[in-house]
Coordinates of C-alpha atoms in Angstrom, one line a residue:
X1 CA -51.3 0.8 -50.8
X2 CA -52.0 1.0 -48.1
X3 CA -50.0 -1.6 -46.7
X4 CA -49.4 -2.8 -50.2
X5 CA -45.9 -3.7 -48.5
X6 CA -44.3 -7.0 -47.0
X7 CA -44.5 -9.3 -44.9
X8 CA -46.0 -7.5 -41.8
X9 CA -45.4 -10.3 -39.2
X10 CA -43.6 -13.8 -38.5
X11 CA -43.5 -17.2 -38.3
X12 CA -44.0 -15.8 -34.1
X13 CA -47.8 -14.7 -34.1
X14 CA -48.6 -18.5 -35.7
X15 CA -46.6 -20.2 -32.8
X16 CA -48.3 -17.9 -30.8
X17 CA -52.1 -19.0 -31.9
X18 CA -50.4 -22.4 -32.1
X19 CA -47.9 -23.9 -29.6
X20 CA -45.2 -25.5 -30.7
X21 CA -42.8 -27.1 -28.8
X22 CA -39.6 -27.8 -30.5
X23 CA -36.9 -29.6 -28.2
X24 CA -33.2 -29.0 -28.7
X25 CA -31.2 -32.9 -28.2
X26 CA -28.8 -33.6 -30.8
X27 CA -31.3 -36.1 -32.0
X28 CA -33.0 -33.4 -33.3
X29 CA -30.4 -31.6 -35.1
X30 CA -30.8 -29.8 -38.2
X31 CA -29.6 -30.6 -41.4
X32 CA -29.0 -28.3 -44.4
X33 CA -31.8 -28.4 -47.1
X34 CA -32.8 -32.0 -47.9
X35 CA -32.0 -33.9 -51.2
X36 CA -33.6 -32.3 -53.8
X37 CA -36.0 -34.5 -56.0
X38 CA -36.1 -35.3 -59.8
X39 CA -40.5 -36.2 -59.5
X40 CA -42.4 -33.5 -61.1
X41 CA -44.3 -30.6 -58.8
X42 CA -47.4 -28.5 -59.4
X43 CA -45.9 -25.2 -59.0
X44 CA -44.7 -23.3 -61.5
X45 CA -42.1 -20.4 -62.3
X46 CA -43.0 -17.6 -63.8
X47 CA -40.5 -16.1 -65.9
X48 CA -41.2 -14.4 -69.2
X49 CA -40.8 -13.6 -73.3
X50 CA -37.6 -11.1 -74.2
X51 CA -38.8 -8.7 -75.4
X52 CA -38.6 -7.7 -78.7
X53 CA -35.7 -5.8 -79.6
X54 CA -36.5 -1.4 -79.4
X55 CA -36.3 0.1 -82.5
X56 CA -32.8 1.4 -83.7
X57 CA -33.7 5.1 -83.4
X58 CA -30.8 7.0 -81.5
X59 CA -31.5 8.7 -77.9
X60 CA -31.9 12.0 -77.7
X61 CA -30.2 12.9 -75.4
X62 CA -25.8 13.5 -76.1
X63 CA -23.7 11.0 -74.9
X64 CA -20.3 9.4 -75.4
X65 CA -20.1 6.3 -77.4
X66 CA -20.8 3.3 -74.7
X67 CA -19.1 -0.1 -74.5
X68 CA -21.2 -3.3 -76.2
X69 CA -24.5 -4.3 -73.8
X70 CA -24.2 -7.4 -71.5
X71 CA -26.5 -9.1 -73.2
X72 CA -29.5 -10.9 -71.4
X73 CA -29.2 -14.9 -70.1
X74 CA -31.1 -17.2 -72.5
X75 CA -34.8 -17.3 -71.3
X76 CA -36.6 -20.2 -71.1
X77 CA -40.1 -20.4 -72.5
X78 CA -42.1 -17.5 -70.8
X79 CA -45.2 -15.9 -70.1
X80 CA -46.4 -12.1 -69.2
X81 CA -48.8 -13.3 -66.7
X82 CA -49.7 -16.2 -63.9
X83 CA -53.3 -16.7 -66.6
X84 CA -50.5 -17.7 -70.2
X85 CA -47.7 -19.6 -67.9
X86 CA -46.9 -23.0 -69.1
X87 CA -45.9 -25.2 -66.8
X88 CA -43.3 -27.3 -66.0
X89 CA -41.8 -29.0 -63.6
X90 CA -39.9 -26.9 -60.9
X91 CA -37.6 -29.6 -59.2
X92 CA -34.7 -29.4 -60.1
X93 CA -31.3 -32.1 -60.7
X94 CA -30.5 -33.4 -57.4
X95 CA -29.8 -36.9 -55.4
X96 CA -33.2 -39.1 -55.0
X97 CA -35.6 -37.8 -52.0
X98 CA -36.0 -38.6 -48.5
X99 CA -39.3 -40.2 -47.7
X100 CA -40.3 -37.0 -45.7
X101 CA -39.8 -34.8 -49.0
X102 CA -42.3 -36.8 -50.5
X103 CA -44.6 -37.5 -47.9
X104 CA -44.8 -33.9 -47.0
X105 CA -44.6 -32.8 -50.6
X106 CA -47.8 -34.6 -51.2
X107 CA -49.3 -33.7 -47.7
X108 CA -49.4 -30.3 -49.6
X109 CA -50.6 -30.8 -52.5
X110 CA -54.1 -31.7 -50.6
X111 CA -54.2 -28.6 -48.8
X112 CA -53.8 -27.0 -51.1
X113 CA -56.0 -28.6 -53.3
X114 CA -58.9 -29.9 -50.9
X115 CA -59.0 -28.4 -47.9
X116 CA -57.3 -25.1 -48.6
X117 CA -57.7 -24.0 -51.9
X118 CA -57.7 -20.7 -53.4
X119 CA -61.2 -19.9 -54.2
X120 CA -61.0 -15.8 -53.0
X121 CA -60.0 -14.2 -56.2
X122 CA -58.0 -12.0 -53.0
X123 CA -56.1 -15.3 -52.3
X124 CA -56.4 -16.9 -56.0
X125 CA -52.3 -16.5 -57.8
X126 CA -53.8 -16.6 -60.7
X127 CA -55.6 -13.0 -59.8
X128 CA -52.7 -11.4 -57.6
X129 CA -49.8 -12.3 -60.2
X130 CA -51.9 -11.3 -63.4
X131 CA -50.3 -9.0 -65.3
X132 CA -47.3 -6.4 -64.3
X133 CA -47.4 -8.5 -60.8
X134 CA -46.4 -11.5 -62.6
X135 CA -42.6 -12.5 -60.6
X136 CA -39.7 -12.0 -63.6
X137 CA -36.3 -13.7 -63.9
X138 CA -33.6 -12.8 -61.9
X139 CA -31.5 -10.2 -64.5
X140 CA -28.0 -9.4 -64.6
X141 CA -26.6 -6.2 -66.2
X142 CA -28.3 -4.9 -68.6
X143 CA -27.4 -2.2 -70.1
X144 CA -31.0 0.5 -70.8
X145 CA -31.6 2.3 -73.8
X146 CA -31.9 6.4 -72.6
X147 CA -35.3 7.5 -75.4
X148 CA -36.0 11.1 -73.9
X149 CA -33.6 14.4 -71.8
X150 CA -30.5 12.7 -70.2
X151 CA -29.7 11.5 -67.0
X152 CA -28.1 14.5 -64.6
X153 CA -25.3 14.3 -63.3
X154 CA -26.3 13.7 -59.1
X155 CA -27.8 10.4 -60.1
X156 CA -24.5 8.7 -60.7
X157 CA -25.4 6.1 -57.7
X158 CA -28.0 3.7 -57.7
X159 CA -31.4 3.6 -57.3
X160 CA -32.7 0.3 -55.6
X161 CA -36.7 -0.9 -55.7
X162 CA -37.9 -4.2 -53.3
X163 CA -40.5 -5.9 -54.0
X164 CA -42.3 -8.9 -53.7
X165 CA -41.9 -11.9 -56.3
X166 CA -42.0 -15.7 -55.3
X167 CA -40.2 -17.3 -57.0
X168 CA -42.5 -20.7 -57.6
X169 CA -46.1 -20.6 -58.3
X170 CA -48.2 -21.1 -54.9
X171 CA -49.2 -24.7 -55.2
X172 CA -51.8 -22.6 -52.1
X173 CA -54.1 -19.4 -51.8
X174 CA -51.5 -16.4 -51.7
X175 CA -51.0 -12.4 -50.9
X176 CA -49.4 -9.9 -52.6
X177 CA -47.0 -9.8 -49.3
X178 CA -45.7 -13.0 -49.4
X179 CA -43.5 -13.0 -52.7
X180 CA -39.7 -13.2 -52.3
X181 CA -37.7 -10.6 -52.2
X182 CA -36.4 -9.1 -54.9
X183 CA -34.3 -5.8 -56.9
X184 CA -34.6 -4.0 -59.2
X185 CA -31.4 -1.0 -58.7
X186 CA -30.7 1.2 -61.9
X187 CA -26.7 1.9 -62.0
X188 CA -26.4 5.3 -63.7
X189 CA -22.2 6.6 -64.5
X190 CA -22.1 9.9 -66.3
X191 CA -25.4 9.5 -67.9
X192 CA -25.1 5.7 -69.3
X193 CA -27.8 3.5 -67.0
X194 CA -27.8 -0.1 -66.2
X195 CA -30.7 -2.4 -64.9
X196 CA -29.8 -5.5 -62.5
X197 CA -33.0 -7.0 -60.7
X198 CA -31.8 -9.7 -58.5
X199 CA -33.4 -11.9 -55.6
X200 CA -32.3 -11.2 -51.9
X201 CA -30.5 -14.4 -51.3
X202 CA -32.5 -14.9 -47.8
X203 CA -32.4 -17.8 -46.7
X204 CA -36.2 -19.6 -47.3
X205 CA -35.1 -18.3 -50.4
X206 CA -31.5 -20.1 -50.4
X207 CA -32.9 -23.9 -48.9
X208 CA -36.4 -23.7 -51.2
X209 CA -33.9 -23.1 -54.7
X210 CA -32.3 -25.4 -53.2
X211 CA -34.6 -28.1 -53.2
X212 CA -36.5 -27.2 -55.9
X213 CA -39.8 -26.0 -54.5
X214 CA -41.2 -24.4 -51.8
X215 CA -41.5 -25.2 -48.6
X216 CA -42.5 -22.3 -45.6
X217 CA -46.4 -21.7 -46.7
X218 CA -47.7 -17.8 -46.4
X219 CA -48.3 -16.2 -43.9
X220 CA -51.0 -14.3 -44.9
X221 CA -53.3 -16.9 -47.1
X222 CA -52.0 -19.9 -45.8
X223 CA -53.6 -19.6 -42.2
X224 CA -57.7 -18.1 -43.0
X225 CA -59.5 -20.4 -40.4
X226 CA -58.8 -23.2 -37.7
X227 CA -58.9 -26.3 -40.3
X228 CA -56.5 -24.8 -42.7
X229 CA -53.9 -23.1 -39.6
X230 CA -53.7 -26.9 -38.4
X231 CA -52.6 -28.5 -40.9
X232 CA -49.7 -26.2 -42.3
X233 CA -48.8 -25.3 -38.5
X234 CA -48.8 -29.2 -38.4
X235 CA -46.6 -29.5 -42.1
X236 CA -44.1 -26.3 -41.3
X237 CA -43.7 -28.1 -37.9
X238 CA -43.0 -31.7 -39.9
X239 CA -40.5 -29.6 -41.6
X240 CA -38.7 -28.3 -38.7
X241 CA -38.1 -31.4 -37.0
X242 CA -37.1 -33.6 -39.6
X243 CA -34.7 -31.4 -40.7
X244 CA -35.9 -29.9 -44.0
X245 CA -35.8 -25.9 -42.3
X246 CA -34.5 -24.1 -39.5
X247 CA -35.9 -21.7 -38.2
X248 CA -33.5 -20.4 -36.4
X249 CA -31.4 -19.6 -39.6
X250 CA -34.2 -16.3 -40.9
X251 CA -38.0 -17.5 -42.3
X252 CA -38.6 -13.8 -43.8
X253 CA -38.5 -12.9 -47.1
X254 CA -36.2 -9.0 -47.1
X255 CA -39.4 -8.0 -49.5
X256 CA -39.9 -4.5 -48.3
X257 CA -37.2 -1.7 -48.4
X258 CA -33.9 -0.8 -48.2
X259 CA -31.8 1.4 -45.9
X260 CA -28.6 2.2 -45.6
X261 CA -26.7 3.2 -42.7
X262 CA -23.1 2.8 -40.5
X263 CA -21.7 2.8 -44.3
X264 CA -24.3 -1.2 -45.2
X265 CA -26.9 -1.7 -47.1
X266 CA -29.8 -4.0 -46.0
X267 CA -32.8 -5.2 -47.7
X268 CA -35.6 -4.9 -45.1
X269 CA -38.9 -7.3 -44.7
X270 CA -40.0 -7.2 -40.8
X271 CA -40.6 -10.4 -40.4
X272 CA -36.7 -11.0 -39.8
X273 CA -33.6 -9.8 -39.5
X274 CA -31.2 -6.9 -42.8
X275 CA -30.0 -8.9 -45.0
X276 CA -26.7 -6.8 -46.3
X277 CA -25.8 -5.9 -49.8
X278 CA -23.5 -4.3 -51.9
X279 CA -23.3 -3.4 -55.5
X280 CA -20.1 -4.0 -57.7
X281 CA -18.4 -1.6 -60.0
X282 CA -20.7 -3.5 -63.3
X283 CA -24.0 -2.6 -61.5
X284 CA -24.3 -6.3 -60.4
X285 CA -26.1 -6.7 -56.4
X286 CA -25.2 -9.0 -53.8
X287 CA -26.0 -10.1 -51.0
X288 CA -23.5 -10.8 -48.2
X289 CA -25.6 -12.5 -45.7
X290 CA -28.2 -12.3 -42.7
X291 CA -27.3 -9.0 -40.1
X292 CA -27.8 -9.8 -36.0
X293 CA -24.9 -6.3 -35.7
X294 CA -23.2 -8.6 -33.1
X295 CA -25.8 -10.6 -31.7
X296 CA -27.7 -7.7 -30.2
X297 CA -30.4 -7.7 -32.4
X298 CA -33.2 -10.0 -31.7
X299 CA -35.6 -11.9 -34.6
X300 CA -36.8 -8.9 -36.5
X301 CA -36.8 -5.3 -37.1
X302 CA -39.1 -2.3 -39.1
X303 CA -38.7 -1.7 -42.7
X304 CA -38.8 1.5 -41.9
X305 CA -36.2 2.3 -40.1
X306 CA -35.0 6.6 -40.5
X307 CA -32.0 7.9 -40.6
X308 CA -31.1 11.3 -38.7
X309 CA -28.9 13.3 -42.1
X310 CA -27.2 15.5 -39.3
X311 CA -25.8 12.5 -36.5
X312 CA -26.4 9.7 -38.6
X313 CA -28.2 7.7 -36.6
X314 CA -30.8 5.1 -37.4
X315 CA -33.8 4.9 -35.4
X316 CA -36.1 1.6 -35.9
X317 CA -38.3 -1.1 -33.5
X318 CA -39.5 -4.0 -33.6
X319 CA -43.3 -5.6 -33.0
X320 CA -45.1 -9.1 -32.5
X321 CA -47.4 -10.8 -31.0
X322 CA -46.1 -11.7 -27.5
X323 CA -45.5 -8.8 -25.0
X324 CA -44.0 -6.2 -25.0
X325 CA -46.0 -6.1 -28.4
X326 CA -43.1 -3.3 -28.8
X327 CA -39.8 -2.8 -28.3
X328 CA -37.5 0.7 -29.8
X329 CA -34.0 0.8 -30.2
X330 CA -30.8 2.9 -32.0
X331 CA -28.2 2.3 -34.4
X332 CA -24.8 5.4 -33.7
X333 CA -23.6 7.0 -36.5
X334 CA -21.4 4.1 -36.9
X335 CA -24.1 1.2 -36.8
X336 CA -24.5 0.1 -33.9
X337 CA -27.4 -1.2 -32.5
X338 CA -27.5 0.1 -29.0
X339 CA -30.2 -1.2 -26.0
X340 CA -33.4 -2.1 -27.0
X341 CA -36.1 0.1 -24.9
X342 CA -39.5 -2.5 -24.3
X343 CA -42.7 -0.5 -24.7
X344 CA -45.5 -2.6 -22.3
X345 CA -47.8 0.1 -22.3
X346 CA -48.8 -1.0 -25.5
X347 CA -51.1 -3.5 -23.8
X348 CA -52.3 -5.6 -27.3
X349 CA -50.5 -6.2 -30.4
X350 CA -50.4 -3.7 -33.3
X351 CA -49.7 -3.8 -37.0
X352 CA -47.2 -1.7 -36.7
X353 CA -45.4 -0.3 -40.1
X354 CA -43.5 2.6 -39.4
X355 CA -43.4 5.6 -37.9
X356 CA -42.0 9.1 -37.9
X357 CA -38.7 10.8 -35.4
X358 CA -38.6 14.2 -34.7
X359 CA -35.1 15.8 -33.0
X360 CA -37.2 15.9 -29.5
X361 CA -39.1 12.7 -30.0
X362 CA -39.6 9.5 -31.5
X363 CA -43.4 8.1 -32.9
X364 CA -45.7 5.6 -32.4
X365 CA -49.3 4.9 -34.0
X366 CA -51.4 2.3 -32.2
X367 CA -53.3 1.3 -34.8
X368 CA -57.0 -0.6 -35.3
X369 CA -55.3 -3.6 -36.7
X370 CA -53.7 -6.6 -35.1
X371 CA -53.4 -10.0 -34.4
X372 CA -56.9 -11.5 -35.1
X373 CA -58.0 -15.0 -33.6
X374 CA -60.4 -15.4 -33.0
X375 CA -61.7 -13.7 -37.0
X376 CA -59.0 -16.1 -38.6
X377 CA -61.0 -19.1 -36.5
X378 CA -64.5 -18.8 -37.1
X379 CA -65.0 -16.4 -40.2
X380 CA -61.8 -17.9 -41.8
X381 CA -60.0 -14.5 -42.0
X382 CA -56.5 -13.2 -42.5
X383 CA -53.9 -13.6 -39.2
X384 CA -53.6 -9.8 -39.5
X385 CA -57.4 -7.7 -39.1
X386 CA -59.5 -4.5 -38.1
X387 CA -60.8 -4.1 -34.4
X388 CA -63.6 -1.7 -34.8
X389 CA -63.8 -0.6 -30.6
X390 CA -59.9 -0.1 -30.0
X391 CA -59.3 3.3 -30.6
X392 CA -55.9 4.7 -32.0
X393 CA -53.3 6.4 -29.9
X394 CA -50.1 7.8 -31.0
X395 CA -47.2 7.0 -28.1
X396 CA -44.2 9.5 -27.7
X397 CA -41.7 8.8 -26.8
X398 CA -37.6 10.9 -26.4
X399 CA -35.6 9.2 -28.9
X400 CA -33.2 8.4 -27.0
X401 CA -34.7 7.2 -23.9
X402 CA -33.5 4.6 -22.2
X403 CA -36.9 3.6 -20.7
X404 CA -40.8 4.2 -21.7
X405 CA -41.4 5.9 -17.7
X406 CA -41.8 8.2 -20.5
X407 CA -43.8 6.9 -22.9
X408 CA -47.2 8.7 -23.3
X409 CA -50.2 8.1 -25.3
X410 CA -53.1 10.2 -27.3
X411 CA -56.4 8.6 -28.2
X412 CA -56.9 9.6 -31.7
X413 CA -59.9 7.6 -32.8
X414 CA -60.4 7.1 -36.6
X415 CA -56.3 7.4 -36.8
X416 CA -55.0 4.6 -39.0
X417 CA -52.0 5.1 -40.5
X418 CA -50.0 2.3 -42.5
X419 CA -47.6 4.9 -43.1
X420 CA -45.4 7.9 -41.5
X421 CA -44.3 10.7 -43.9
X422 CA -42.9 13.5 -41.4
X423 CA -42.4 14.8 -38.1
X424 CA -40.6 17.6 -36.6
X425 CA -40.9 19.5 -33.1
X426 CA -42.8 22.9 -33.0
X427 CA -42.7 24.6 -29.1
X428 CA -44.2 22.1 -26.7
X429 CA -46.2 20.3 -29.8
X430 CA -45.1 17.6 -32.3
X431 CA -46.7 18.1 -35.9
X432 CA -47.1 14.5 -37.8
X433 CA -47.6 14.1 -41.8
X434 CA -49.0 10.4 -42.4
X435 CA -51.7 9.7 -44.4
X436 CA -54.9 8.4 -42.4
X437 CA -56.3 4.8 -44.2
X438 CA -60.0 5.7 -44.1
X439 CA -61.3 1.8 -45.4
X440 CA -58.9 0.4 -43.3
X441 CA -60.9 -2.4 -43.0
X442 CA -59.7 -3.5 -46.2
X443 CA -55.9 -3.3 -45.7
X444 CA -55.2 -6.9 -46.4
X445 CA -57.3 -8.2 -48.5
X446 CA -59.3 -5.2 -50.8
X447 CA -56.4 -2.9 -51.9
X448 CA -58.9 -1.3 -54.1
X449 CA -61.2 -0.5 -52.0
X450 CA -59.1 1.5 -49.8
X451 CA -58.6 5.1 -49.8
X452 CA -56.0 6.8 -47.7
X453 CA -56.4 10.6 -47.1
X454 CA -52.9 12.7 -46.4
X455 CA -53.9 14.5 -42.8
X456 CA -51.6 17.3 -40.6
X457 CA -51.5 16.2 -37.0
X458 CA -50.8 18.4 -34.1
X459 CA -50.1 17.2 -30.9
X460 CA -50.0 19.4 -27.5
X461 CA -47.4 18.4 -25.4
X462 CA -48.9 20.9 -23.1
X463 CA -52.9 20.5 -23.3
X464 CA -52.6 16.8 -24.4
X465 CA -55.0 18.6 -27.1
X466 CA -54.6 16.5 -30.5
X467 CA -56.2 18.7 -33.8
X468 CA -55.8 16.7 -37.8
X469 CA -56.2 18.4 -40.6
X470 CA -56.6 17.4 -43.8
X471 CA -53.6 18.0 -46.8
X472 CA -55.4 16.6 -49.4
X473 CA -58.6 14.8 -50.6
X474 CA -57.0 12.4 -53.0
X475 CA -56.5 8.8 -52.6
X476 CA -52.6 9.0 -52.0
X477 CA -49.7 6.7 -50.1
X478 CA -46.3 6.3 -51.2
X479 CA -45.1 9.6 -49.9
X480 CA -41.8 10.6 -49.8
X481 CA -40.3 14.4 -49.6
X482 CA -36.2 15.3 -49.3
X483 CA -34.7 12.9 -47.3
X484 CA -32.2 16.0 -45.5
X485 CA -35.6 16.5 -43.4
X486 CA -36.8 13.7 -42.1
X487 CA -37.1 14.9 -38.6
X488 CA -36.7 18.4 -39.4
X489 CA -39.9 21.1 -40.3
X490 CA -40.5 20.2 -44.5
X491 CA -42.5 22.1 -47.0
X492 CA -43.3 19.8 -49.5
X493 CA -44.6 15.2 -49.8
X494 CA -44.7 13.8 -53.5
X495 CA -47.0 10.7 -53.2
X496 CA -48.0 8.3 -55.5
X497 CA -51.9 8.2 -56.0
X498 CA -53.8 5.0 -55.9
X499 CA -56.2 4.2 -58.6
X500 CA -57.0 2.3 -57.1
X501 CA -54.0 1.1 -55.1
X502 CA -52.4 -1.1 -54.9
X503 CA -51.9 0.7 -58.6
X504 CA -50.2 3.6 -59.5
X505 CA -51.2 6.2 -61.7
X506 CA -49.4 9.3 -61.0
X507 CA -47.3 11.4 -58.8
X508 CA -48.6 15.0 -57.0
X509 CA -46.5 17.5 -55.3
X510 CA -48.3 18.0 -51.1
X511 CA -47.0 21.9 -50.4
X512 CA -48.2 20.7 -46.1
X513 CA -47.4 24.2 -45.1
X514 CA -50.1 25.6 -45.9
X515 CA -52.2 26.0 -42.9
X516 CA -55.6 26.9 -45.0
X517 CA -58.1 23.9 -45.5
X518 CA -58.0 23.7 -48.9
X519 CA -56.1 21.4 -51.6
X520 CA -52.5 21.3 -51.2
X521 CA -51.5 20.0 -54.4
X522 CA -49.0 22.6 -56.3
X523 CA -47.6 20.0 -59.0
X524 CA -48.4 16.3 -60.7
X525 CA -47.9 14.2 -62.9
X526 CA -50.1 11.1 -64.5
X527 CA -48.5 8.9 -66.3
X528 CA -51.6 8.0 -69.0
X529 CA -53.6 5.4 -70.3
X530 CA -52.1 2.1 -68.9
X531 CA -49.4 3.1 -67.5
X532 CA -48.2 2.7 -64.1
X533 CA -45.5 3.9 -61.6
X534 CA -44.5 2.9 -57.9
X535 CA -43.3 4.7 -54.8
X536 CA -41.8 8.2 -56.0
X537 CA -38.6 8.4 -54.9
X538 CA -37.0 12.7 -54.3
X539 CA -33.1 12.8 -55.4
X540 CA -31.5 16.6 -54.2
X541 CA -29.8 17.7 -57.0
X542 CA -27.0 19.6 -54.5
X543 CA -27.2 17.4 -51.5
X544 CA -24.4 18.8 -49.5
X545 CA -24.9 22.8 -50.5
X546 CA -27.6 23.7 -47.3
X547 CA -28.8 26.5 -49.6
X548 CA -30.3 24.5 -51.8
X549 CA -34.2 25.1 -52.4
X550 CA -35.4 22.2 -50.7
X551 CA -37.3 20.9 -53.9
X552 CA -34.4 21.5 -56.3
X553 CA -33.9 18.4 -57.5
X554 CA -35.5 15.1 -59.3
X555 CA -38.5 12.4 -58.7
X556 CA -37.4 9.6 -59.9
X557 CA -39.5 6.3 -59.9
X558 CA -40.7 3.2 -62.8
X559 CA -42.7 3.4 -64.3
X560 CA -45.0 0.1 -66.6
X561 CA -46.9 0.1 -69.7
X562 CA -49.2 -2.6 -69.9
X563 CA -50.7 -1.9 -73.1
X564 CA -46.9 -2.1 -74.7
X565 CA -45.9 -4.4 -72.2
X566 CA -42.6 -2.1 -71.4
X567 CA -40.9 -0.7 -68.3
X568 CA -38.8 2.9 -67.4
X569 CA -37.8 4.4 -65.2
X570 CA -38.8 7.7 -64.9
X571 CA -36.8 11.0 -64.1
X572 CA -39.1 14.3 -63.2
X573 CA -38.3 17.9 -62.4
X574 CA -39.2 17.9 -58.7
X575 CA -39.6 21.6 -59.3
X576 CA -42.0 22.1 -62.0
X577 CA -45.2 22.7 -62.0
X578 CA -46.3 19.1 -63.9
X579 CA -43.3 18.0 -62.6
X580 CA -41.3 17.8 -66.0
X581 CA -40.1 14.4 -67.5
X582 CA -35.8 15.1 -67.6
X583 CA -34.7 11.6 -68.7
X584 CA -37.0 8.2 -69.1
X585 CA -34.7 5.7 -69.2
X586 CA -36.1 1.8 -72.0
X587 CA -35.6 -0.7 -69.5
X588 CA -34.5 -4.1 -71.3
X589 CA -37.3 -6.1 -69.3
X590 CA -40.7 -5.0 -67.5
X591 CA -39.7 -4.3 -63.8
X592 CA -43.0 -5.5 -61.5
X593 CA -44.9 -4.1 -59.4
X594 CA -43.2 -3.8 -55.7
X595 CA -43.3 -2.0 -52.6
X596 CA -40.5 0.9 -51.6
X597 CA -37.0 2.2 -53.2
X598 CA -33.7 4.0 -51.9
X599 CA -31.5 5.9 -54.1
X600 CA -27.8 5.6 -53.1
X601 CA -25.2 8.5 -54.4
X602 CA -21.9 6.7 -55.7
X603 CA -19.8 7.6 -52.6
X604 CA -22.1 5.7 -50.6
X605 CA -21.8 2.4 -53.1
X606 CA -17.7 3.2 -52.8
X607 CA -17.9 2.3 -49.1
X608 CA -20.1 -1.2 -49.6

């Protein structure tokens, strides 16, 4: 999506707007989750009907005999989307609820039904969570059927994609970014594919699972307006004071992306610390825990760290509502966090979701989207909004800087990016490729009105002149490239086609080396009527071969057929002019639309 991503801010922004003093006396020690109630709650869960068995046709590929399929778990009454879901109690069996829990849940219902009900379609769960945006239950490792072609040997490993999947249906306003993180993994070995879907077991997810109902409200939709913010903020504070929730253990969803560095795999969402993961030999996904890097990582981290393939280092940052609004840092090849570099020259809180690196620099874009408390209070708008009077800036800092003394800022009017693609050094200049959001005022609520135009931006470090060149007129975002080219000049980019965002109708291949002012699409594949996918990912055919062509590999993604109600894992030939299908893998059940993914090769999975 223009910004279709996970939770971009944290509850720190709410404490900034509505300060709460929390005593640290022993009498207010925070206990584990309260006992689970036996009464019915007005929230429900969406689950999915078992799909009818696929036709008994043979896969077109030649495969060795396969072991029996892992059976799917028994599922309760299912529904394809929110509108068809049957309501049942979300409470689980347990001991009697405490009196505070009964009171808080009653107040929550009053807020959601009378004080701030979901009146606008953009925050109505019945609208936001319809069709293939509706959440699904966890799925243990389950065999997939290859219905076309065969899986290339270089795909031995796992393609894992993250995205929002609310554990309980929201009882009030809801934003797409606010769902609990769920990982959908296709584990590939010797031509076979196994699908597994598991929640990231964050502290928030676990506490709410054990309680049997949601505890924390949605950040992006639950604090629109003074009354809604005051009531939900006070209720959240009361839950903390009574020991129902301890924010020191994490507040995030880990629903945005994944990263592999320091021989560790992490689920990421920028409202919290990374969560460490591992995949078992049969394809199951395990959450190992919240990771603070020996206490050196504070509060949160970007969901888009950049990993230098040559040095093994990871570069990252965090941003927030209080100075310093931006903090830059890195991890060495062993995953050891290095000291923070606070950036005080960013003078207002900006919505910094992504950045880029070169071999010499780290590049940040201070965009017009940021904290918007005035409109939130007076107009009932999102806590994050657009400041039309602000001039966007690009900040450049040496990537091994120990402080911000060498930070330089360049005004770039009209340049609002949510995602960066890549950047590289050219003599006394920096070149960055990124989708520019031409309708940034719609980023938070009307993503269907967003149009993102991929641009090549050149920053002359000697003259300070910034020049920009459009790469394509198509509505493109979620763009990727060969990860071996992070931080150095690349030629090809694979981008998702918004139709409209956040739905993805196809993938195009761009040649960003073209200096002429013309359309730079050199290959494309549209998924067909009623079929929508997600972010593509490039997997090199010979990742260890330095002589291999940059585009010698495969583009992979999940695709969902809304008419048939079926999902598939698609493998495309990145070199072909039509991105020809190499393998089409029918998945045992649908995979909801989500955010960012990652392919982890088998040798790296074995290190976890």
